[in-house]
Amino acid sequence: SPTEDFAFGFQQVQDKDLFLLSIWYHKIPDKTVVWFVNSTNPVPRGSTVKLDPQTGLVHCDPRGLQLWIANVDSAQIDHGFMNDTGNFILKGNDDSWLWESFKHPADTILPNQELKIGESLSSRKSATSFSSGRFYLRFHDDGNLVLVADDDAEYYNSNTSDSRDPLYSGSQVTFDGRGAMYITKKDNKTEQLNLVSIPPASENYHRATIDFDGVFTHYYHPRTSTGNQN
């Protein structure tokens, strides 16, 4: 990104000769991953990602086998752009946004990102494995934000659905630029999710991740620190 806060490309996994197509915090020493292609496993050296002008991003293994595609179904793709919010965007010839990583999250959302009705996050298999795990954060059609295990056992519910009047039900989850996270209802009132004091975003990087153990956690890391993630 222009400030070099974020990078997009192949991140090496655990000092092995394996790589993950991902977006990460570039200035944090451990290069914390905030987006990845969660339909594929780490790939060997020689794998590629290219921008096809007709279809979008195409991710292939060293043999040329297609592993994943960011299909925008458009012949008007002009370029890809990594912006300072951590969102990788495919733009058209008319400067329109044809595809963005913010609309296809993995296990993390970032400030300035939203979850709409029907969207979800899914956990990793473990702290070291990027395969799909057992837990999901889902924003249901009824306006409730829920945490569920893979057997559909629900263990958290925001209770932001109103069956008597849908106007008072949740319409989107917002993680704003200040680091505050809340559910916006259809009447524009909000239900705060992180109630504790929020370290200023001007001095800290923020992310919210559904961890491999099923806990949805708001993390921050000082922008000037050289230590580990907080």
XYZ file of C-alpha atoms in Angstrom:
230
model
C 0.000 0.000 0.000
C 1.192 3.610 -0.408
C 2.150 3.902 3.292
C 3.580 0.353 3.260
C 1.262 -0.559 6.159
C -0.092 -3.499 4.122
C 1.342 -5.837 1.511
C -0.329 -8.209 -0.955
C 1.393 -11.258 -2.380
C 2.924 -14.552 -1.292
C 3.729 -14.764 2.415
C 6.123 -17.531 3.478
C 4.545 -19.910 6.006
C 6.503 -20.977 9.121
C 9.945 -20.767 7.516
C 8.980 -23.591 5.191
C 9.258 -23.501 1.402
C 5.501 -22.939 1.271
C 3.637 -19.719 0.558
C 0.163 -18.280 1.103
C -1.525 -15.781 -1.216
C -2.470 -13.183 1.349
C -2.544 -9.624 2.679
C -0.553 -8.812 5.809
C 0.519 -5.978 8.094
C 3.856 -5.206 6.480
C 5.376 -3.137 9.305
C 4.561 -5.554 12.141
C 7.590 -7.837 12.667
C 5.614 -11.085 12.444
C 3.847 -9.882 9.254
C 0.381 -10.613 10.681
C -1.904 -12.002 7.953
C -5.301 -10.268 7.701
C -6.669 -11.866 4.500
C -5.902 -15.055 2.624
C -7.409 -17.365 0.060
C -9.084 -19.777 2.466
C -10.073 -22.235 -0.271
C -6.449 -23.303 -0.865
C -3.575 -24.640 1.215
C -0.112 -23.026 1.207
C 1.576 -23.565 -2.153
C 5.175 -24.354 -3.187
C 7.698 -21.962 -4.643
C 6.954 -21.284 -8.298
C 3.233 -20.708 -7.773
C 1.821 -17.578 -9.367
C -0.951 -15.014 -9.250
C -1.702 -12.935 -12.322
C -4.239 -10.316 -13.301
C -6.224 -11.516 -16.275
C -7.881 -8.576 -18.071
C -11.067 -10.555 -18.696
C -11.598 -12.590 -15.525
C -9.600 -11.075 -12.645
C -6.965 -12.531 -10.338
C -5.902 -16.075 -11.192
C -3.872 -18.148 -8.705
C -2.016 -21.201 -10.087
C 0.399 -23.810 -8.768
C 3.827 -24.349 -10.420
C 2.275 -26.728 -12.971
C -0.198 -24.072 -14.061
C -3.187 -25.736 -12.371
C -5.715 -23.076 -11.406
C -6.289 -23.050 -7.634
C -8.448 -19.945 -7.177
C -9.874 -17.061 -9.154
C -11.253 -13.668 -8.143
C -13.786 -13.764 -10.933
C -15.298 -10.387 -11.789
C -16.792 -11.497 -15.129
C -15.791 -8.293 -16.868
C -13.718 -7.345 -19.886
C -13.067 -3.911 -18.392
C -10.394 -4.702 -15.751
C -7.664 -2.088 -15.774
C -5.496 -2.697 -12.700
C -5.275 -3.933 -9.126
C -4.543 -1.630 -6.194
C -3.535 -2.260 -2.564
C -4.883 0.631 -0.485
C -3.975 1.911 2.967
C -6.963 0.306 4.714
C -5.778 -3.209 3.765
C -8.276 -3.633 0.945
C -7.017 -5.048 -2.375
C -9.180 -3.685 -5.195
C -9.610 -4.530 -8.867
C -10.544 -1.404 -10.806
C -12.182 -1.056 -14.202
C -11.273 1.226 -17.064
C -13.803 3.728 -15.731
C -12.162 3.599 -12.245
C -15.096 1.575 -10.851
C -14.479 -1.086 -8.181
C -15.087 -4.491 -9.726
C -13.796 -6.679 -6.875
C -12.323 -6.094 -3.417
C -10.866 -8.316 -0.721
C -13.029 -6.555 1.909
C -16.072 -8.243 0.325
C -14.441 -11.688 0.626
C -13.005 -11.860 4.170
C -11.326 -14.945 5.612
C -11.001 -14.891 9.423
C -10.427 -11.157 9.949
C -12.045 -7.765 9.478
C -10.179 -4.462 9.578
C -11.096 -0.862 10.395
C -13.250 0.670 7.630
C -14.599 -2.807 6.778
C -18.217 -3.955 7.096
C -20.061 -7.257 7.242
C -23.383 -7.230 5.439
C -26.375 -9.506 5.965
C -25.412 -13.051 4.944
C -21.648 -12.506 5.163
C -19.351 -14.417 7.513
C -15.854 -15.086 8.807
C -14.437 -18.590 9.258
C -11.665 -19.643 11.627
C -8.423 -21.357 10.741
C -7.859 -24.993 11.654
C -5.110 -24.095 14.142
C -2.697 -21.319 15.043
C -0.289 -22.587 12.378
C -2.716 -23.985 9.774
C -4.648 -21.783 7.358
C -7.070 -24.581 6.421
C -10.732 -24.010 7.299
C -11.487 -24.526 10.969
C -14.553 -25.368 13.055
C -15.946 -21.951 13.924
C -17.840 -19.211 12.113
C -18.962 -15.649 12.734
C -22.150 -15.129 10.747
C -24.446 -12.164 10.234
C -27.840 -13.768 9.775
C -30.696 -12.523 7.628
C -32.709 -11.759 10.776
C -30.118 -9.196 11.920
C -28.378 -11.307 14.559
C -24.600 -11.669 14.668
C -23.807 -15.190 15.864
C -20.863 -17.450 16.589
C -21.398 -21.099 15.674
C -19.395 -24.314 15.569
C -19.378 -26.566 12.515
C -22.210 -28.625 13.982
C -24.321 -25.412 13.950
C -24.157 -25.196 17.739
C -24.580 -21.500 18.543
C -22.519 -20.122 21.427
C -23.001 -16.354 20.968
C -25.915 -14.239 19.732
C -25.990 -10.440 19.570
C -29.799 -10.434 20.013
C -30.166 -7.601 17.534
C -33.177 -9.069 15.737
C -36.682 -7.776 16.377
C -39.348 -10.101 15.003
C -42.105 -7.582 15.802
C -40.581 -4.757 13.764
C -37.686 -5.448 11.349
C -36.849 -1.729 11.465
C -35.134 -2.383 14.791
C -33.106 -5.345 13.536
C -29.418 -5.278 12.596
C -28.485 -4.422 9.023
C -24.667 -4.447 9.060
C -21.613 -4.878 11.276
C -19.240 -1.911 11.100
C -15.596 -1.794 12.198
C -14.961 1.920 11.810
C -11.752 3.843 11.261
C -11.438 4.606 14.970
C -11.431 0.906 15.865
C -14.989 0.895 17.242
C -17.136 -2.101 16.287
C -20.931 -2.000 16.308
C -24.077 -3.320 14.674
C -26.062 -0.702 12.781
C -29.820 -1.280 12.808
C -32.218 -0.407 10.036
C -33.374 2.648 11.985
C -29.688 3.803 12.036
C -29.311 3.230 15.777
C -26.253 1.243 16.827
C -25.427 -1.592 19.220
C -21.814 -1.389 20.422
C -19.798 -4.630 20.367
C -16.456 -3.594 21.898
C -17.398 -1.727 25.074
C -13.903 -1.248 26.525
C -11.715 1.787 25.886
C -10.281 1.639 22.361
C -6.601 2.567 21.812
C -6.426 5.325 19.171
C -6.152 4.094 15.596
C -3.661 6.872 14.855
C -1.185 5.096 17.135
C -2.228 1.458 16.723
C -3.064 -1.113 14.079
C -6.385 -2.857 14.740
C -7.954 -6.105 13.567
C -10.792 -8.372 14.711
C -10.293 -12.093 14.131
C -12.232 -15.280 14.809
C -9.409 -17.372 16.218
C -8.950 -21.098 15.696
C -10.460 -21.759 19.163
C -13.683 -19.957 18.234
C -13.097 -16.731 20.167
C -13.811 -13.512 18.261
C -11.076 -11.127 19.419
C -10.262 -7.464 18.841
C -6.461 -7.060 18.638
C -4.281 -3.983 18.443
C -0.560 -3.446 17.894
C 1.327 -0.165 18.490
C 2.457 1.309 15.198
C 5.890 2.132 16.599
C 6.448 -1.154 18.479
C 8.880 -3.842 17.423
C 7.423 -6.456 19.759
C 4.880 -9.203 19.227
C 1.196 -8.703 18.476
C -0.964 -7.627 21.432
